[in-house]
Coordinates of C-alpha atoms in Angstrom, one line a residue:
M1 CA 123.1 119.3 128.6
K2 CA 124.3 115.7 128.7
L3 CA 122.5 113.4 126.3
I4 CA 121.2 110.3 128.1
A5 CA 120.7 107.6 125.5
V6 CA 122.1 104.3 124.5
I7 CA 123.2 104.7 120.9
L8 CA 124.3 101.6 119.0
S9 CA 127.8 101.9 117.5
F10 CA 126.4 101.7 113.9
L11 CA 124.3 104.9 114.6
L12 CA 127.2 107.0 115.9
D13 CA 127.5 108.6 112.4
V14 CA 123.8 109.5 112.3
I15 CA 123.7 111.8 115.4
P16 CA 127.1 113.1 116.3
S17 CA 125.9 115.5 119.1
G18 CA 122.8 117.2 120.5
D19 CA 121.2 118.8 123.6
A20 CA 117.8 119.5 125.1
F21 CA 116.9 123.2 125.8
F22 CA 114.1 125.5 126.6
R23 CA 113.8 129.3 126.2
Q24 CA 111.2 132.0 127.0
L25 CA 109.0 133.4 124.3
Q26 CA 108.6 136.6 126.5
T27 CA 112.1 137.9 127.2
R28 CA 112.5 138.7 130.9
D29 CA 114.7 137.7 133.8
S30 CA 112.3 135.2 135.2
I31 CA 109.4 132.9 134.2
L32 CA 106.0 134.1 135.3
V33 CA 102.7 132.2 135.5
A34 CA 101.1 131.9 132.1
D35 CA 104.3 132.7 130.2
Q36 CA 105.0 130.6 127.2
V37 CA 108.3 128.8 126.8
E38 CA 109.7 126.6 124.0
Y39 CA 111.0 123.3 125.1
G40 CA 112.8 120.9 122.8
F41 CA 116.0 119.4 121.5
E42 CA 118.7 120.1 119.0
I43 CA 120.7 117.5 117.0
R44 CA 123.8 118.9 115.4
N45 CA 125.5 117.7 112.2
P46 CA 122.9 115.0 111.3
Q47 CA 123.8 112.5 108.5
D48 CA 122.3 113.3 105.1
G49 CA 118.9 111.7 104.8
A50 CA 118.3 111.3 108.5
V51 CA 114.6 111.4 109.5
V52 CA 113.9 112.9 113.0
Q53 CA 110.5 112.1 114.7
P54 CA 109.8 113.2 118.2
G55 CA 107.8 110.9 120.5
E56 CA 104.3 111.6 121.8
M57 CA 104.3 113.8 124.9
S58 CA 100.8 115.2 125.1
G59 CA 99.8 112.7 127.9
V60 CA 102.3 114.1 130.5
F61 CA 100.7 117.6 130.6
N62 CA 97.7 118.8 132.7
D63 CA 95.9 121.9 133.8
T64 CA 99.1 123.1 135.7
L65 CA 101.5 122.6 132.8
V66 CA 99.7 123.1 129.5
L67 CA 100.9 122.0 126.1
V68 CA 100.1 125.1 123.9
R69 CA 101.7 123.8 120.6
D70 CA 102.7 120.3 119.6
W71 CA 106.0 119.4 118.0
K72 CA 107.5 121.7 115.3
I73 CA 110.7 120.6 113.4
D74 CA 113.1 123.2 112.0
T75 CA 116.4 122.8 110.2
V76 CA 119.5 125.1 110.3
T77 CA 121.0 125.0 106.8
V78 CA 124.4 126.5 105.9
R79 CA 125.5 126.5 102.2
K80 CA 122.8 123.9 101.4
K81 CA 124.0 121.5 104.1
I82 CA 121.9 120.8 107.2
E83 CA 123.9 121.8 110.2
A84 CA 121.3 121.1 112.9
V85 CA 117.7 119.8 113.4
R86 CA 115.6 121.4 116.1
G87 CA 112.3 120.2 117.5
T88 CA 110.3 122.3 119.9
I89 CA 106.9 122.4 121.7
V90 CA 105.4 125.4 123.5
L91 CA 104.5 125.0 127.2
S92 CA 102.7 127.3 129.6
P93 CA 102.7 126.9 133.4
F94 CA 99.6 128.1 135.3
E95 CA 100.9 127.6 138.9
E96 CA 103.9 129.0 140.7
G97 CA 106.5 126.5 141.6
H98 CA 109.4 124.3 140.5
Y99 CA 108.8 122.1 137.5
T100 CA 110.7 119.1 136.2
L101 CA 110.0 119.0 132.5
P102 CA 109.5 115.5 130.9
P103 CA 112.4 113.8 129.1
V104 CA 112.3 114.1 125.3
P105 CA 112.2 110.9 123.3
V106 CA 113.3 111.2 119.7
R107 CA 113.3 108.5 117.0
V108 CA 116.0 108.8 114.4
S109 CA 116.0 106.8 111.1
C110 CA 118.6 106.7 108.4
E111 CA 119.4 104.3 105.6
G112 CA 117.2 101.6 107.1
K113 CA 118.6 102.0 110.6
S114 CA 116.7 103.6 113.5
D115 CA 117.0 104.1 117.2
T116 CA 115.3 106.2 119.9
L117 CA 117.3 108.9 121.7
L118 CA 116.2 110.2 125.1
F119 CA 117.2 113.7 126.0
D120 CA 117.6 114.7 129.7
P121 CA 114.6 116.5 131.4
L122 CA 115.2 120.1 132.3
E123 CA 114.0 122.1 135.3
M124 CA 112.0 125.3 135.4
D125 CA 111.1 127.8 138.2
V126 CA 107.9 129.7 137.8
K127 CA 107.1 132.8 139.8
T128 CA 104.2 135.1 140.3
I129 CA 104.1 138.9 140.6
Q130 CA 104.1 139.8 144.2
V131 CA 101.2 142.0 145.3
D132 CA 101.1 144.1 148.5
T133 CA 97.6 143.2 149.7
A134 CA 97.8 145.9 152.4
T135 CA 98.1 148.8 150.1
F136 CA 96.6 147.4 146.9
Q137 CA 93.5 149.2 145.6
I138 CA 91.4 148.3 142.6
K139 CA 90.9 151.2 140.2
D140 CA 88.8 151.8 137.1
I141 CA 90.3 151.0 133.8
K142 CA 91.6 154.1 132.1
G143 CA 90.4 155.1 128.7
Q144 CA 92.6 155.3 125.7
I145 CA 94.9 158.3 125.6
G146 CA 94.0 160.7 122.8
Y147 CA 96.7 162.6 120.9
P148 CA 96.1 165.6 118.6
L149 CA 96.4 165.0 114.9
T150 CA 99.5 166.4 113.3
F151 CA 99.8 167.8 109.8
A152 CA 102.0 164.8 108.7
E153 CA 99.1 162.4 109.6
V154 CA 96.4 164.4 107.7
A155 CA 98.6 165.4 104.7
P156 CA 98.2 162.0 102.8
Y157 CA 94.4 162.2 103.1
M158 CA 94.3 165.8 102.0
G159 CA 96.5 164.9 99.0
G160 CA 94.1 162.1 98.0
V161 CA 91.1 164.4 98.1
I162 CA 92.9 167.0 96.0
L163 CA 93.9 164.4 93.5
L164 CA 90.4 163.0 93.2
G165 CA 89.0 166.5 92.7
A166 CA 91.5 167.2 89.9
L167 CA 90.6 163.9 88.2
A168 CA 86.9 164.8 88.4
A169 CA 87.5 168.2 87.0
L170 CA 89.5 166.7 84.1
L171 CA 86.7 164.3 83.4
V172 CA 84.0 166.9 83.3
L173 CA 85.9 169.6 81.4
V174 CA 87.9 167.6 78.9
V175 CA 87.0 164.0 78.5
I176 CA 83.2 164.2 78.5
P177 CA 83.0 167.1 76.0
R178 CA 85.3 165.2 73.6
I179 CA 83.2 162.1 73.8
R180 CA 80.0 164.1 73.1
S181 CA 81.6 165.9 70.1
R182 CA 82.6 162.7 68.4
K183 CA 80.6 161.8 65.4
P184 CA 79.0 158.3 65.4
D185 CA 81.2 155.8 63.7
A186 CA 80.2 154.7 60.3
P187 CA 78.6 151.3 60.2
E188 CA 81.0 148.5 59.7
R189 CA 81.2 147.4 56.1
R190 CA 80.5 143.7 55.6
D191 CA 81.7 141.8 52.6
P192 CA 79.1 140.0 50.5
A193 CA 78.3 136.4 51.5
H194 CA 79.9 134.9 48.3
I195 CA 83.2 136.8 49.0
V196 CA 83.3 135.5 52.6
A197 CA 82.6 132.0 51.4
L198 CA 85.2 132.0 48.6
R199 CA 87.8 133.5 51.0
E200 CA 87.1 130.7 53.5
L201 CA 87.2 128.0 50.8
D202 CA 90.5 129.3 49.5
K203 CA 92.2 128.1 52.8
Y204 CA 91.7 124.5 51.7
R205 CA 93.4 124.6 48.3
G206 CA 96.1 122.0 47.5
D207 CA 96.4 118.4 48.6
K208 CA 97.9 119.1 52.1
F209 CA 94.5 118.4 53.7
W210 CA 94.0 115.1 51.9
A211 CA 96.0 113.1 54.4
P212 CA 93.7 110.7 56.4
D213 CA 94.4 112.5 59.7
K214 CA 93.5 115.9 58.1
Q215 CA 90.4 115.0 56.1
K216 CA 88.0 115.8 59.0
L217 CA 89.4 119.4 59.1
F218 CA 89.2 119.5 55.3
Y219 CA 85.6 118.4 54.9
S220 CA 84.4 120.3 58.0
G221 CA 85.9 123.5 56.8
I222 CA 84.3 123.2 53.3
T223 CA 80.8 122.3 54.5
D224 CA 80.9 124.9 57.3
A225 CA 81.7 127.7 54.7
L226 CA 78.9 126.4 52.4
K227 CA 76.4 126.3 55.3
T228 CA 77.2 129.9 56.3
Y229 CA 76.8 131.0 52.6
I230 CA 73.5 129.1 52.2
D231 CA 72.2 130.7 55.4
S232 CA 73.0 134.2 54.1
R233 CA 72.0 133.6 50.4
F234 CA 68.9 131.5 50.7
G235 CA 67.7 132.3 54.3
V236 CA 67.9 128.6 55.3
D237 CA 69.3 128.0 58.8
A238 CA 71.9 125.6 57.4
P239 CA 74.4 125.6 60.4
E240 CA 71.7 124.2 62.7
M241 CA 70.5 121.5 60.3
T242 CA 71.5 117.9 59.5
T243 CA 72.4 117.0 56.0
A244 CA 69.0 115.4 55.4
E245 CA 67.2 118.4 56.8
L246 CA 69.2 120.9 54.8
F247 CA 68.7 119.2 51.4
D248 CA 65.0 118.6 52.2
A249 CA 64.8 122.4 52.6
L250 CA 66.7 123.1 49.3
K251 CA 65.1 120.4 47.1
D252 CA 62.6 122.9 45.5
N253 CA 65.0 125.8 45.1
R254 CA 65.2 126.8 41.4
D255 CA 68.8 128.0 41.7
F256 CA 69.9 124.4 41.8
T257 CA 70.2 122.2 38.8
P258 CA 69.5 118.6 39.5
E259 CA 73.2 117.8 38.8
M260 CA 74.4 120.5 41.2
F261 CA 71.9 119.4 43.9
S262 CA 73.0 115.7 43.6
E263 CA 76.8 116.5 43.6
L264 CA 76.4 118.9 46.5
K265 CA 74.4 116.4 48.5
E266 CA 77.1 113.8 47.9
L267 CA 79.7 116.2 49.1
F268 CA 77.9 116.8 52.4
E269 CA 77.3 113.0 52.8
N270 CA 81.0 112.3 52.3
A271 CA 81.8 115.0 54.9
D272 CA 79.4 113.3 57.4
F273 CA 81.1 109.9 56.8
V274 CA 84.5 111.5 57.4
K275 CA 83.5 113.5 60.5
F276 CA 81.2 110.9 62.2
A277 CA 82.1 107.5 60.8
K278 CA 85.9 108.2 60.5
A279 CA 85.8 107.2 56.9
V280 CA 88.8 108.0 54.6
M281 CA 87.9 109.4 51.1
D282 CA 90.1 108.6 48.1
D283 CA 92.1 111.2 46.2
E284 CA 89.5 111.5 43.5
S285 CA 86.7 112.5 45.9
N286 CA 89.1 114.9 47.7
A287 CA 90.0 116.5 44.4
R288 CA 86.3 117.1 43.4
A289 CA 85.3 118.5 46.8
L290 CA 86.7 122.1 46.7
P291 CA 86.1 122.8 43.0
L292 CA 82.5 121.7 43.5
A293 CA 82.0 124.0 46.5
V294 CA 83.5 127.0 44.6
R295 CA 81.4 126.3 41.5
F296 CA 78.2 126.2 43.7
V297 CA 79.0 129.5 45.3
T298 CA 79.9 131.3 42.0
S299 CA 76.9 129.9 40.1
T300 CA 74.3 130.8 42.8
Y301 CA 75.9 134.2 43.2
Q302 CA 75.5 134.8 39.4
S303 CA 71.9 133.8 39.6
E304 CA 71.4 136.3 42.4
I305 CA 72.8 139.1 40.2
Q306 CA 70.6 138.1 37.3
E307 CA 67.5 138.1 39.6
G308 CA 68.5 141.6 40.8
G309 CA 68.9 142.8 37.2
E310 CA 65.5 141.4 36.1
Q311 CA 63.8 143.3 39.0

């Protein structure tokens, strides 16, 4: 199809060649009423980076020639190079006759240059199915034809039923009796609270946690281990308490010496400063923290053993 468009000489390298076309979506030797056809254009060998934008055409259609689907742009790529750009719309005629399709306007832009191309309109003949009104008779709609089932159709379902039955038999005869015959597992052995606390505190040995950016982890780890131990050893819900609430609950405990109580409280207060006020403790305070926590756990554990021996 001849391309009717005035193309500026500086745009000749953008669109070397192209045509308008239409094709039937239902393959037959003629176009019938209500058939759908694709109508559009093809631009071959576009320059790299060219942007193709079809013009608005929806206003030229009506109840006789209906726009079923608006523009769709596709590319034909060979070895990662775009060989052609195709734009199509889908039309459907609803009356018999000869149609002249509207021309196709396309705007092409590339490297800051743009122009509008106009593809020639095409013609389309639409026919209807001829009906002999003299002999035509309206008949009832026939029901769906039923075909007998074959073994090949039924076999997969039969195989599934047999497989499910075999699995059910395996479950009843083998799996369930084995589960019932098992003895209940022995209760899980839990380490004493002081062992758990000392194991946790041992993770913070050395001065690698004394750096300012790691002190929050250092003090949080030590105080969390002590709170868990206090909860188990003294029955005080330490993990859910503030420092003030915790030491108010422990102030009358006979397992604490005044010196131990004071030092431990100072440790927790230093931890609060580090965690919430972003304070940085000096090396002396850092060096005292872990030994103090270990001494507290071991001393209170020893007092627990002595209490048990006296009883």
